[in-house]
Coordinates of C-alpha atoms and ligand atoms in Angstrom, one line a residue:
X1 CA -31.5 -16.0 -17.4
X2 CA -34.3 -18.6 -19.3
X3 CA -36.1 -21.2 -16.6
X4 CA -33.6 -24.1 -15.7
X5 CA -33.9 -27.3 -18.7
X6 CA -35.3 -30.0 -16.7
X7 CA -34.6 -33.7 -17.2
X8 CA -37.3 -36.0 -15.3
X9 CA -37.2 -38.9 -14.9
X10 CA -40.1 -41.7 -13.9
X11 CA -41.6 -45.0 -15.3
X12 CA -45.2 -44.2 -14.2
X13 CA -46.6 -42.0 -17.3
X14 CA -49.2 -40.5 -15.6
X15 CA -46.9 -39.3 -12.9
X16 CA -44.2 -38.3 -16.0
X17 CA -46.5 -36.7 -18.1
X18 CA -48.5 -34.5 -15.0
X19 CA -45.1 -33.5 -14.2
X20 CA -43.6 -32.8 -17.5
X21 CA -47.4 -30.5 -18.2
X22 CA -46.7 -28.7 -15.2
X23 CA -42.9 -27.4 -15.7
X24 CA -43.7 -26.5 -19.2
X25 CA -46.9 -24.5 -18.0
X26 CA -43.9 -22.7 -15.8
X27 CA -41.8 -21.8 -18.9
X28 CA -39.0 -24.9 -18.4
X29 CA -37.4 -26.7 -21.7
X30 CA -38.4 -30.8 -20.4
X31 CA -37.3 -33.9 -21.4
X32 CA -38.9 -37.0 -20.2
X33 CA -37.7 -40.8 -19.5
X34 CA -39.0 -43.9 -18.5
X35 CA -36.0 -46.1 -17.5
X36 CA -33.5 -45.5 -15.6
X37 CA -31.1 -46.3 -18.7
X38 CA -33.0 -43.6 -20.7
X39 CA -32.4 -41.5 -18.0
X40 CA -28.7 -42.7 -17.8
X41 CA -28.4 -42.0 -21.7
X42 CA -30.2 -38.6 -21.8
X43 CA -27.7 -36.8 -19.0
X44 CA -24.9 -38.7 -21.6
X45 CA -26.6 -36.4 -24.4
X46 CA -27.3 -33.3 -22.7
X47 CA -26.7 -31.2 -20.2
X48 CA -29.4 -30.4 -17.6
X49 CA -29.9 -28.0 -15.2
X50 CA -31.9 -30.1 -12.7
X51 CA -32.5 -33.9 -13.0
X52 CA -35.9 -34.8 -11.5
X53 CA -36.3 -38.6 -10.5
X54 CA -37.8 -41.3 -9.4
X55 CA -35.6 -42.8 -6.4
X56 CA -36.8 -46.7 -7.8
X57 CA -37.0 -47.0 -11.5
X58 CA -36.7 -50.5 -13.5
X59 CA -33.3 -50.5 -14.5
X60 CA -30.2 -48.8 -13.1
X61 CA -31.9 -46.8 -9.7
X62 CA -32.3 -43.2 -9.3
X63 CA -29.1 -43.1 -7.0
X64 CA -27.3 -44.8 -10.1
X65 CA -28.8 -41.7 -12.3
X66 CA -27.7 -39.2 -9.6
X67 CA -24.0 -40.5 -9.4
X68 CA -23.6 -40.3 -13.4
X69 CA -25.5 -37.1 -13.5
X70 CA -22.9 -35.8 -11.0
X71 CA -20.4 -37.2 -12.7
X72 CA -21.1 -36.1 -15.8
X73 CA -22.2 -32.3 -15.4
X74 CA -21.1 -31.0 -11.3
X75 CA -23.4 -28.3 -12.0
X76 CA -26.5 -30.1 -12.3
X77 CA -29.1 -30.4 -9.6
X78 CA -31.1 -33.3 -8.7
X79 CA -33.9 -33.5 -7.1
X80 CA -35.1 -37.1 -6.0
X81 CA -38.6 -38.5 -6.2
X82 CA -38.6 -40.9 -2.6
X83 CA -41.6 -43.1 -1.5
X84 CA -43.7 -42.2 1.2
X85 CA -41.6 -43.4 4.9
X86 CA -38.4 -44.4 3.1
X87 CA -36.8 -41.5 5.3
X88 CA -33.5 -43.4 5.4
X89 CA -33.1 -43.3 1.0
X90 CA -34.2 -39.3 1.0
X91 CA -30.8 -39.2 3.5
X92 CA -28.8 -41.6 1.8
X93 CA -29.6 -39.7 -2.0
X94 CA -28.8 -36.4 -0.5
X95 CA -25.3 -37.8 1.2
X96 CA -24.2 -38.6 -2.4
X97 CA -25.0 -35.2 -3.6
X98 CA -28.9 -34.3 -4.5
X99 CA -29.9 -31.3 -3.4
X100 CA -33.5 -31.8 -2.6
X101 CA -36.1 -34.4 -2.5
X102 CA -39.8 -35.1 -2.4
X103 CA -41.9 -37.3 -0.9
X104 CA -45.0 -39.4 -2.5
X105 CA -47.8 -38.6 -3.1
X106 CA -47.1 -34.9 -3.7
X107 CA -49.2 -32.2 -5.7
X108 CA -47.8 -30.4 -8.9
X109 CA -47.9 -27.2 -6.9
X110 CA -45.6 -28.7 -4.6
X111 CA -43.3 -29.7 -6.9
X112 CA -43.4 -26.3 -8.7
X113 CA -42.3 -24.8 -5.3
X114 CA -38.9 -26.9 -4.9
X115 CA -38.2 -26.4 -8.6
X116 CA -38.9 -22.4 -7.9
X117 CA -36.5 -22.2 -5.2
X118 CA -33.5 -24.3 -7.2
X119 CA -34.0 -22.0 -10.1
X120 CA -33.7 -19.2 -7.4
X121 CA -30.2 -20.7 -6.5
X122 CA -28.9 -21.2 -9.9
X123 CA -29.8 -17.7 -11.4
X124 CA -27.7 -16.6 -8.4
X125 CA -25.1 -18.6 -8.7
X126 CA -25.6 -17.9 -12.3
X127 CA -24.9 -14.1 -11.2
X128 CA -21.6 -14.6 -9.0
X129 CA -20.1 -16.8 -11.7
X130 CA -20.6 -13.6 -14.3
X131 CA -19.7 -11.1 -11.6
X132 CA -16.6 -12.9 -10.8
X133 CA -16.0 -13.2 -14.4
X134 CA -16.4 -9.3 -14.9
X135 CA -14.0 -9.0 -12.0
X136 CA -11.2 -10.9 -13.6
X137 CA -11.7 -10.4 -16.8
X138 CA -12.0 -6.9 -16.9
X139 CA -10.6 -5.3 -13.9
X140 CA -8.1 -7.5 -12.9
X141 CA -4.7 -9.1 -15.0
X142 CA -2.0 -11.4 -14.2
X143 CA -3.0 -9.7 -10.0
X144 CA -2.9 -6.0 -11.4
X145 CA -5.9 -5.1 -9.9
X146 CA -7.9 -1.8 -11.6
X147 CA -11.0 -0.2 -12.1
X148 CA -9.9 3.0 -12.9
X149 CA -10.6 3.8 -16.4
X150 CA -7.0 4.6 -16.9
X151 CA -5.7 1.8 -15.5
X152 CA -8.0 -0.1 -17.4
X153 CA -6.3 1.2 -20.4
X154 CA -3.1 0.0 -19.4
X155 CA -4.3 -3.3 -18.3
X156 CA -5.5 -3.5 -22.2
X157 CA -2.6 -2.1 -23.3
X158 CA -0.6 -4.9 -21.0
X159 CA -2.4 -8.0 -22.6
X160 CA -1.9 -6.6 -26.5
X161 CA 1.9 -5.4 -26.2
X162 CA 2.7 -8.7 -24.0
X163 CA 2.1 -10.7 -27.5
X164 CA 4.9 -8.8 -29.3
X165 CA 8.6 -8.3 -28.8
X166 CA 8.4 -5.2 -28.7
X167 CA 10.5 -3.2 -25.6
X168 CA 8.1 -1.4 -23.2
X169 CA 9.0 1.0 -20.8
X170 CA 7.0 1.0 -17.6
X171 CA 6.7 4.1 -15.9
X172 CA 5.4 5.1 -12.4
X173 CA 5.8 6.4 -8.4
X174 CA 7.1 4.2 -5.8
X175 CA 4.9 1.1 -5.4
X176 CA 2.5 1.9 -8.5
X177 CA 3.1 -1.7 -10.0
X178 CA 6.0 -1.4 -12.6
X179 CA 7.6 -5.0 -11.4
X180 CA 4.5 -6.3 -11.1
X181 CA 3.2 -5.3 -14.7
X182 CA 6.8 -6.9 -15.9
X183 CA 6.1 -9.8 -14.5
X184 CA 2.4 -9.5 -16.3
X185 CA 4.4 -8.8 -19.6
X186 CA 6.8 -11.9 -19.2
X187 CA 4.6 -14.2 -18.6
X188 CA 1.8 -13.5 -21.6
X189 CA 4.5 -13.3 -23.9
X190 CA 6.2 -16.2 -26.2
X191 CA 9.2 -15.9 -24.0
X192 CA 6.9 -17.1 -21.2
X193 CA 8.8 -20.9 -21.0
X194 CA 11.9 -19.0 -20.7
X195 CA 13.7 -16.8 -18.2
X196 CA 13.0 -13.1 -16.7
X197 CA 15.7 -12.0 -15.6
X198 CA 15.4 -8.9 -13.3
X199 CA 18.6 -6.2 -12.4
X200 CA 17.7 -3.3 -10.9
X201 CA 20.0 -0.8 -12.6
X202 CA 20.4 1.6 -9.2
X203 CA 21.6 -0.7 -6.9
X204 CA 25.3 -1.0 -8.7
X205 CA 27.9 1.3 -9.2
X206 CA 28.5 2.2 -13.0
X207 CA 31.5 -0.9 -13.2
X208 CA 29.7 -3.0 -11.6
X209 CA 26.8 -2.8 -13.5
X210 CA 28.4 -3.6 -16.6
X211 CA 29.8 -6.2 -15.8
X212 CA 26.4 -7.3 -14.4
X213 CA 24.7 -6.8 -17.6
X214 CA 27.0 -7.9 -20.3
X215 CA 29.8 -10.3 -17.9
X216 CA 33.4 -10.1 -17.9
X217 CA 36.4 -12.4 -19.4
X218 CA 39.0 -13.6 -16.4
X219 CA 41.0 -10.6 -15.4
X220 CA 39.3 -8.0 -17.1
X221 CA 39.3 -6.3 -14.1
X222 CA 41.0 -6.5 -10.3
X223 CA 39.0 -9.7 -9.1
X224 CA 38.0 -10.9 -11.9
X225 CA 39.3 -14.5 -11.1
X226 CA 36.9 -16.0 -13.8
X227 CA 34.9 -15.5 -16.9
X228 CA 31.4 -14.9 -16.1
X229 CA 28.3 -14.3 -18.5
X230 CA 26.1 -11.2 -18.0
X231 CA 22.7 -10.7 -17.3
X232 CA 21.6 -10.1 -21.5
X233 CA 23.6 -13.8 -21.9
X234 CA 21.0 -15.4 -18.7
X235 CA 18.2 -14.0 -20.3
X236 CA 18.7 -15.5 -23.8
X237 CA 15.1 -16.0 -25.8
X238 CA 14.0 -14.9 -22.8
X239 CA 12.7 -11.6 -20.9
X240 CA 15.0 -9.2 -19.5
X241 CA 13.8 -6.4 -16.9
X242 CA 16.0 -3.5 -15.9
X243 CA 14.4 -1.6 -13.2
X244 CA 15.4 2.3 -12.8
X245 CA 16.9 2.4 -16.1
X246 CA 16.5 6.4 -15.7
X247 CA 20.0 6.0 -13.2
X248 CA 22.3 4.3 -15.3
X249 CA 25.3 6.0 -16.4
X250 CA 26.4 7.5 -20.0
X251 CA 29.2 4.6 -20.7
X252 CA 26.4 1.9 -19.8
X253 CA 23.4 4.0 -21.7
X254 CA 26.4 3.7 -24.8
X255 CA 26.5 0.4 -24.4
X256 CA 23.2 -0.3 -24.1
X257 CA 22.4 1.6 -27.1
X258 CA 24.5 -0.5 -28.8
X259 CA 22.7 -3.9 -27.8
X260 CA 19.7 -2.5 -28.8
X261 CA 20.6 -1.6 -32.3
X262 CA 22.7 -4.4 -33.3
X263 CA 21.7 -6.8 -30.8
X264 CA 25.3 -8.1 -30.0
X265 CA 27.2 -7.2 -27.4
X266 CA 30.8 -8.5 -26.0
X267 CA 31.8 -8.9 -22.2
X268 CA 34.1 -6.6 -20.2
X269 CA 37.5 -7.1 -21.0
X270 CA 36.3 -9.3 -24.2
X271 CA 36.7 -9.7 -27.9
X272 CA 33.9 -12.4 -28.9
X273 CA 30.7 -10.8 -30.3
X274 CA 27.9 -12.4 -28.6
X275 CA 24.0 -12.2 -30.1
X276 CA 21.5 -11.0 -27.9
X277 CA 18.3 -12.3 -28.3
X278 CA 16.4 -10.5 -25.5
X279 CA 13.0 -8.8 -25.1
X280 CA 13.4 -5.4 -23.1
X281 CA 11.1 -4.6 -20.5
X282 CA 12.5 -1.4 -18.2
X283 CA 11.2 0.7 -15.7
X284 CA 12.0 3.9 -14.1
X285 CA 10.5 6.9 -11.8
X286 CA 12.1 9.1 -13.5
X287 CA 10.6 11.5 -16.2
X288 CA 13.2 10.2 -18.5
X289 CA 12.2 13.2 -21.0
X290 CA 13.2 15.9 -18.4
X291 CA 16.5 14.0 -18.2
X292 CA 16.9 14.2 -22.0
X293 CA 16.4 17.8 -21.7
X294 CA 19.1 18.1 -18.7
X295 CA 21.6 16.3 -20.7
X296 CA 21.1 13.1 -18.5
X297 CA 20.2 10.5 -20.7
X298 CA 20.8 10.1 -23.9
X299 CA 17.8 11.0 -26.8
X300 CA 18.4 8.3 -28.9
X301 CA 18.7 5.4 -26.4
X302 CA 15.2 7.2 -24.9
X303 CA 13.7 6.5 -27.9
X304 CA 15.0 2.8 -28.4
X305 CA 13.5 2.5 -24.9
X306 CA 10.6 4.1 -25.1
X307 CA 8.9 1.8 -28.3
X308 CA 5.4 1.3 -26.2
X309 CA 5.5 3.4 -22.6
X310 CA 3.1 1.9 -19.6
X311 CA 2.2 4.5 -17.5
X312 CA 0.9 3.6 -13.9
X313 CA -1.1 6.4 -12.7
X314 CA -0.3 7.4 -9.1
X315 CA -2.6 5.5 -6.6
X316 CA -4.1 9.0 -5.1
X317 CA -5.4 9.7 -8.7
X318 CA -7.1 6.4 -8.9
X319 CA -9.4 6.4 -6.0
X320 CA -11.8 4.3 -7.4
X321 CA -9.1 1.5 -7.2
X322 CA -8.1 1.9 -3.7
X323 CA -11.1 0.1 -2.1
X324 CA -10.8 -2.5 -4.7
X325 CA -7.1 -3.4 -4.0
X326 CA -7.8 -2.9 -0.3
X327 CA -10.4 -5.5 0.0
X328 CA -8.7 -7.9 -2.1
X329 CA -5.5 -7.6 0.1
X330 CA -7.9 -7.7 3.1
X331 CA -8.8 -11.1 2.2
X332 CA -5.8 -12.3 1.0
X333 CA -3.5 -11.2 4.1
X334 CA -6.3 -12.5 6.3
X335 CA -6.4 -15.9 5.2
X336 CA -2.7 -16.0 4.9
X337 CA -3.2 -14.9 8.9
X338 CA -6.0 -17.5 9.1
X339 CA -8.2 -14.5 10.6
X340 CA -11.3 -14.1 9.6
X341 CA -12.2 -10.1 9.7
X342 CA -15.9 -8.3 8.7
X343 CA -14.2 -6.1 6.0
X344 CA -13.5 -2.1 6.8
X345 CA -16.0 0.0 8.7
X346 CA -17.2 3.4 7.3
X347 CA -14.8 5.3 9.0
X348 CA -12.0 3.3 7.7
X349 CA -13.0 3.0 4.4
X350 CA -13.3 7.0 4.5
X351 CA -9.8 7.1 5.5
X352 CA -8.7 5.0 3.2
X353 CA -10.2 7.2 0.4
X354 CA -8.9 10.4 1.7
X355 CA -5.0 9.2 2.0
X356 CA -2.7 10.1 -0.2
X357 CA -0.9 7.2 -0.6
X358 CA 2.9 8.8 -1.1
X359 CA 4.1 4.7 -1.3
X360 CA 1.5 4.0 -3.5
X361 CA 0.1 0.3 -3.5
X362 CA 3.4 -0.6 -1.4
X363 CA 2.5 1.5 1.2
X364 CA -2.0 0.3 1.3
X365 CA -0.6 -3.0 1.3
X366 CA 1.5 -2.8 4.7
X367 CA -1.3 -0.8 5.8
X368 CA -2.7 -3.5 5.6
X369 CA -0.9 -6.1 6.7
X370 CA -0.6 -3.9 9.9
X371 CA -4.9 -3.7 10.1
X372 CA -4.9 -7.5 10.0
X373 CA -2.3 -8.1 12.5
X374 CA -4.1 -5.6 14.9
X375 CA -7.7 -6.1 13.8
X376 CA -10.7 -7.9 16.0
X377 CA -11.4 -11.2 15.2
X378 CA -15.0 -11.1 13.5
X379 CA -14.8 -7.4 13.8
X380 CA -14.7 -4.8 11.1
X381 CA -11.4 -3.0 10.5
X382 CA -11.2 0.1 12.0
X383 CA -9.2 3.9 11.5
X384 CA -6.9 2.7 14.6
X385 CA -6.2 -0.6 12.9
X386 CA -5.3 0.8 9.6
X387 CA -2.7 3.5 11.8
X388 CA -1.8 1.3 14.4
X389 CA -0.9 3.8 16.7
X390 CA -1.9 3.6 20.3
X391 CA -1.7 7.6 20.4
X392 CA -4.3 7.3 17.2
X393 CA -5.8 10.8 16.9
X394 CA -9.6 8.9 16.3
X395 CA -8.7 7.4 19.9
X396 CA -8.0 10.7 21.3
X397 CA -4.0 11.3 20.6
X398 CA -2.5 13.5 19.0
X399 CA -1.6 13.1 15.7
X400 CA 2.1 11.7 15.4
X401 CA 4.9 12.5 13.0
X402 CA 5.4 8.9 12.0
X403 CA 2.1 8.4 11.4
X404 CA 1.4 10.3 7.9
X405 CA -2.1 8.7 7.4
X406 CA -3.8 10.2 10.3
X407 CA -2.1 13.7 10.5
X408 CA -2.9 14.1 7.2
X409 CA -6.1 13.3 7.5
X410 CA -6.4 15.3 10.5
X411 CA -4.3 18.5 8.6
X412 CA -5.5 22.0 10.1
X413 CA -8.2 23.4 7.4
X414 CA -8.0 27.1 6.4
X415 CA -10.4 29.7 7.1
X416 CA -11.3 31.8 4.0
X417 CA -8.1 34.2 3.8
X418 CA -6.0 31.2 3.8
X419 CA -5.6 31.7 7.6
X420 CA -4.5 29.0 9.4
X421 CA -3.7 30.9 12.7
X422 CA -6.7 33.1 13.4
X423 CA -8.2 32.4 17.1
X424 CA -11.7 31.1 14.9
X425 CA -9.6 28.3 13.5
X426 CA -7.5 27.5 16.7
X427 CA -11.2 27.0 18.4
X428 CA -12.4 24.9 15.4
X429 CA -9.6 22.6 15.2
X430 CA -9.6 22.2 19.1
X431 CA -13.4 21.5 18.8
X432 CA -12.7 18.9 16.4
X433 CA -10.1 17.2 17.8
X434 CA -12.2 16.9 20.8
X435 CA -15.1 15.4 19.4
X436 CA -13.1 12.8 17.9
X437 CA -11.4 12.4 20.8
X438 CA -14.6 11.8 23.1
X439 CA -16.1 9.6 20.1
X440 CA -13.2 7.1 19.6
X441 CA -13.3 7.0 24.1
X442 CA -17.1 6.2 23.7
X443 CA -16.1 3.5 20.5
X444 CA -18.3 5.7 18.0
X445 CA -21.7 6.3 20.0
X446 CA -22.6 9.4 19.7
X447 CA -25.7 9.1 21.8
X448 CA -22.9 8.7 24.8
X449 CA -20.5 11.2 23.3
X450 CA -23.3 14.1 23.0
X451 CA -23.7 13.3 26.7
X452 CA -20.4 13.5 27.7
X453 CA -19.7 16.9 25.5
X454 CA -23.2 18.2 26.2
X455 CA -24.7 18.6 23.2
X456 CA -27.9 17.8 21.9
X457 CA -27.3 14.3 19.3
X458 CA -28.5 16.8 16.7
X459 CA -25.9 19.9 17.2
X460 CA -23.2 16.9 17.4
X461 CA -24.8 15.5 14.2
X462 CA -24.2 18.8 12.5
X463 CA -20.9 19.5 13.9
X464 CA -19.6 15.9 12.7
X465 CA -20.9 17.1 9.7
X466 CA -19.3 20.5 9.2
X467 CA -16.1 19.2 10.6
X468 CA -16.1 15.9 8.3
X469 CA -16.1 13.1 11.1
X470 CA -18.0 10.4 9.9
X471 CA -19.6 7.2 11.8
X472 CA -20.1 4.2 10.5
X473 CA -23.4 2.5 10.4
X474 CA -22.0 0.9 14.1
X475 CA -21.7 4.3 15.3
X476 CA -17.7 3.9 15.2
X477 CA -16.1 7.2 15.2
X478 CA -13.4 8.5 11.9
X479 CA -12.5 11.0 9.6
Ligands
ATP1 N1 -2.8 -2.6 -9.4 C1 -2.4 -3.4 -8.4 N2 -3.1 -4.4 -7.9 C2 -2.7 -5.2 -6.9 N3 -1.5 -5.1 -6.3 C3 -0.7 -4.2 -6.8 C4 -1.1 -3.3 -7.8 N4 0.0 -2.4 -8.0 C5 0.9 -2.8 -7.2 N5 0.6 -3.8 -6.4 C6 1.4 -4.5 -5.3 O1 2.1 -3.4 -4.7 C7 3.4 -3.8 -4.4 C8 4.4 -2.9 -5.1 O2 4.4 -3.2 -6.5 P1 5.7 -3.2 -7.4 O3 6.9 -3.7 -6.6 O4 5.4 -3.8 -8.7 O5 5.9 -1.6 -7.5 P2 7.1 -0.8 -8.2 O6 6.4 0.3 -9.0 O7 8.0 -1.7 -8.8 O8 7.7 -0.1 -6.9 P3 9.2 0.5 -6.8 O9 9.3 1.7 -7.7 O10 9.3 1.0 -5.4 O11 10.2 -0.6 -7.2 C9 3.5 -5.3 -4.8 O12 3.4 -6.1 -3.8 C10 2.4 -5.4 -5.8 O13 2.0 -6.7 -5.9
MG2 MG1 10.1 -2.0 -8.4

């Protein structure tokens, strides 16, 4: 980043002109005034990235100047010029918003030094404003977090296929995104103003469904007391998502077929042609392919479906995202909670890498919900938060069906044959479990815990090591 530009601002030229020598000696693009309406007309002009002035000026006063410079540019810094004992001004001047003043008579190396530590505050607040910007702009879309390189892909892919009309088929595990990434598509695209309308395609039984997606005329079926448009007739110019479209049955995949190449449609028990004018956004677990190939789904309507495919990688595959995600959802669940937590310990974050997410996103993100309900205020999130198990293996339980993170974390190694059984692994995975065990009693100090198993800190060191237990710079013990 170049030096700040410097506006300053003074009617006594000697003092103006020393001042104006001395900042450009240091590199910094300055302007000069006399009055205060000079100054008043060259923050109009320009934009600076300090204002220097004098606190009395003939004219409008430097408080006048630092009220219109604040007005004008937020992001400017002034720093005002006070006399010598006016104390009371200096106070006043920095109530209304400048962020530094200095007192007459001062040297030019003095006022180098206050300008040096501004510019040291900008060019960081310079840096967060471009890391923040790097963070939204290029790993994160419409909430979809992702860092991944593949996911970046799809993020791309997102933004380009959300300005067309062309149907996209989202496909992923359980809690990998796919409503989210609808909603993503929706609301980037023309149809934004108009509605999404979501059906999720397994929760109805095949009549049901139909009538759900393209309504019924009164009496077209037992029940049917009155006419009542379908889902494609609600989403008119508009977005329409059907989720699990790999479990809908062969007289609704016909019909839908049919929708998609002609784009009309009529309602159960109806003779009126109705237009469709819908954009097509589905999603399913399924590997609709394999289905095709079982005779499950039909090819052609695959292929209507499958125009521009989204694939959301599984979360296990994309461990560079997990930490990303985790921290976001940290802060966001904690302020929600009004909690303020330190963030995830080593241990934890450890953990957090190793699961394998079978839930996917879902399943971090009541993970962590669950970490901040249980978490110490002020305190860093640790493996027992993120289980929340009292019988926590890290706090010396043993590990629990119900709780998948920590037995699988804790899952029995084999020895070199393969052998999980052999007396050598029985004794290493007691050993382990015991050193955990002891650590999590002692809250991670291993200076205690080497007492209490009698080890020297070194052989514990190395059998942490060998065994994979980790602790965090506070000494907490985990995985
Ligand atoms: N990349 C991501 N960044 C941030 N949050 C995410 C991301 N992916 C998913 N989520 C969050 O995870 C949760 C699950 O996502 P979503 O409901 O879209 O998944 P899904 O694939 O539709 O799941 P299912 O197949 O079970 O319906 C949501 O709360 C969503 O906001
Ligand atoms: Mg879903």
């Amino acid at each position: 980043m170049k030096p700040p530009t410097v506006l300053i601002v003074d009617d006594e030229p000697l003092m103006r002109l020393s001042m104006v020598d001395a900042l450009k000696g240091v590199g910094h693009e300055v302007r000069a005034a006399a009055t205060g309406s000079e100054g008043l007309h060259a923050v109009h002009q320009e934009t600076f990235d300090i204002v220097i002035t004098d606190l009395r000026l003939p004219g409008p006063d430097g408080l006048t100047l630092l009220q219109a410079s604040k007005h004008r540019s937020p992001r400017t810094e002034v720093i005002m010029i006070t006399a010598h004992g006016s104390v009371e001004t200096a106070v006043e001047a920095m109530k209304r918003g400048a962020y530094d003043y200095i007192t007459k008579p001062f040297s030019m190396d003095e006022l180098l030094l206050v300008v040096d530590r501004l510019s040291h505050v900008l060019a960081l607040r310079h840096e967060n404003l471009q890391l923040r910007g790097e963070l939204e702009g290029h790993f994160s879309f419409e909430g979809i977090l992702g860092k991944n390189p593949r996911m970046r892909e799809v993020l791309e892919k997102i933004k380009l296929v959300s300005a067309t009309d062309s149907t996209v088929l989202i496909v992923g595990e359980s809690g990998t995104g796919k409503e989210l990434v609808a909603n993503a598509i929706h609301r980037n695209s023309p149809r934004r103003d108009r509605a999404l309308i979501k059906v999720s395609c397994a929760a109805l039984p095949e009549t049901l469904l139909e009538a759900e997606l393209f309504g019924h005329e009164k009496g077209a079926f037992t029940g049917a007391v009155r006419q009542r448009r379908g889902r494609f007739e609600l989403a008119d110019q508009g977005t329409l998502f059907l989720d699990e479209i790999g479990d809908i049955s062969p007289i609704v995949q016909v019909k839908l077929l049919r929708v998609l190449q002609e784009r009309t449609f009529e309602r159960v028990g109806g003779n009126d042609t109705i237009g469709a004018d819908v954009r097509l956004v589905c999603a399913t677990q399924k590997d609709l392919k394999k289905e095709v190939q079982q005779g499950r789904f039909r090819e052609d309507l695959y292929y209507r479906l499958n125009v521009v495919q989204v694939m959301l990688p599984p979360l296990r595959v994309r461990k560079e995202d997990i930490l990303v995600i985790a921290e976001s959802l940290l802060q966001s669940r904690a302020t929600r909670m009004n909690k303020s937590l330190k963030g995830f310990s080593q241990p934890a974050r450890e953990l957090l890498l190793r699961y394998s997410y079978p839930g996917n996103v879902r399943e971090l993100e009541n993970m962590l919900e669950r970490a901040v309900a249980l978490g110490h205020p002020n305190e860093e999130i640790q493996p027992w938060d993120l289980c929340g198990l009292p019988s926590c293996p890290y706090l010396g339980g043993t590990p629990q069906e119900s709780c998948g993170f920590c037995s699988e974390s804790l899952t029995t190694k084999k020895d070199q044959h393969g052998n999980v059984d052999s007396l050598a692994m029985a004794r290493e995975q007691f050993e382990r479990q015991h050193i955990v065990s002891v650590l999590g009693r002692v809250r991670g100090s291993r200076t205690e815990a080497s007492k209490i198993l009698g080890l020297s800190r070194k052989a514990l060191w190395e059998k942490c090591k060998r065994y994979g237990i980790v602790s965090g710079k506070n000494g907490q013990a985990g995985e």
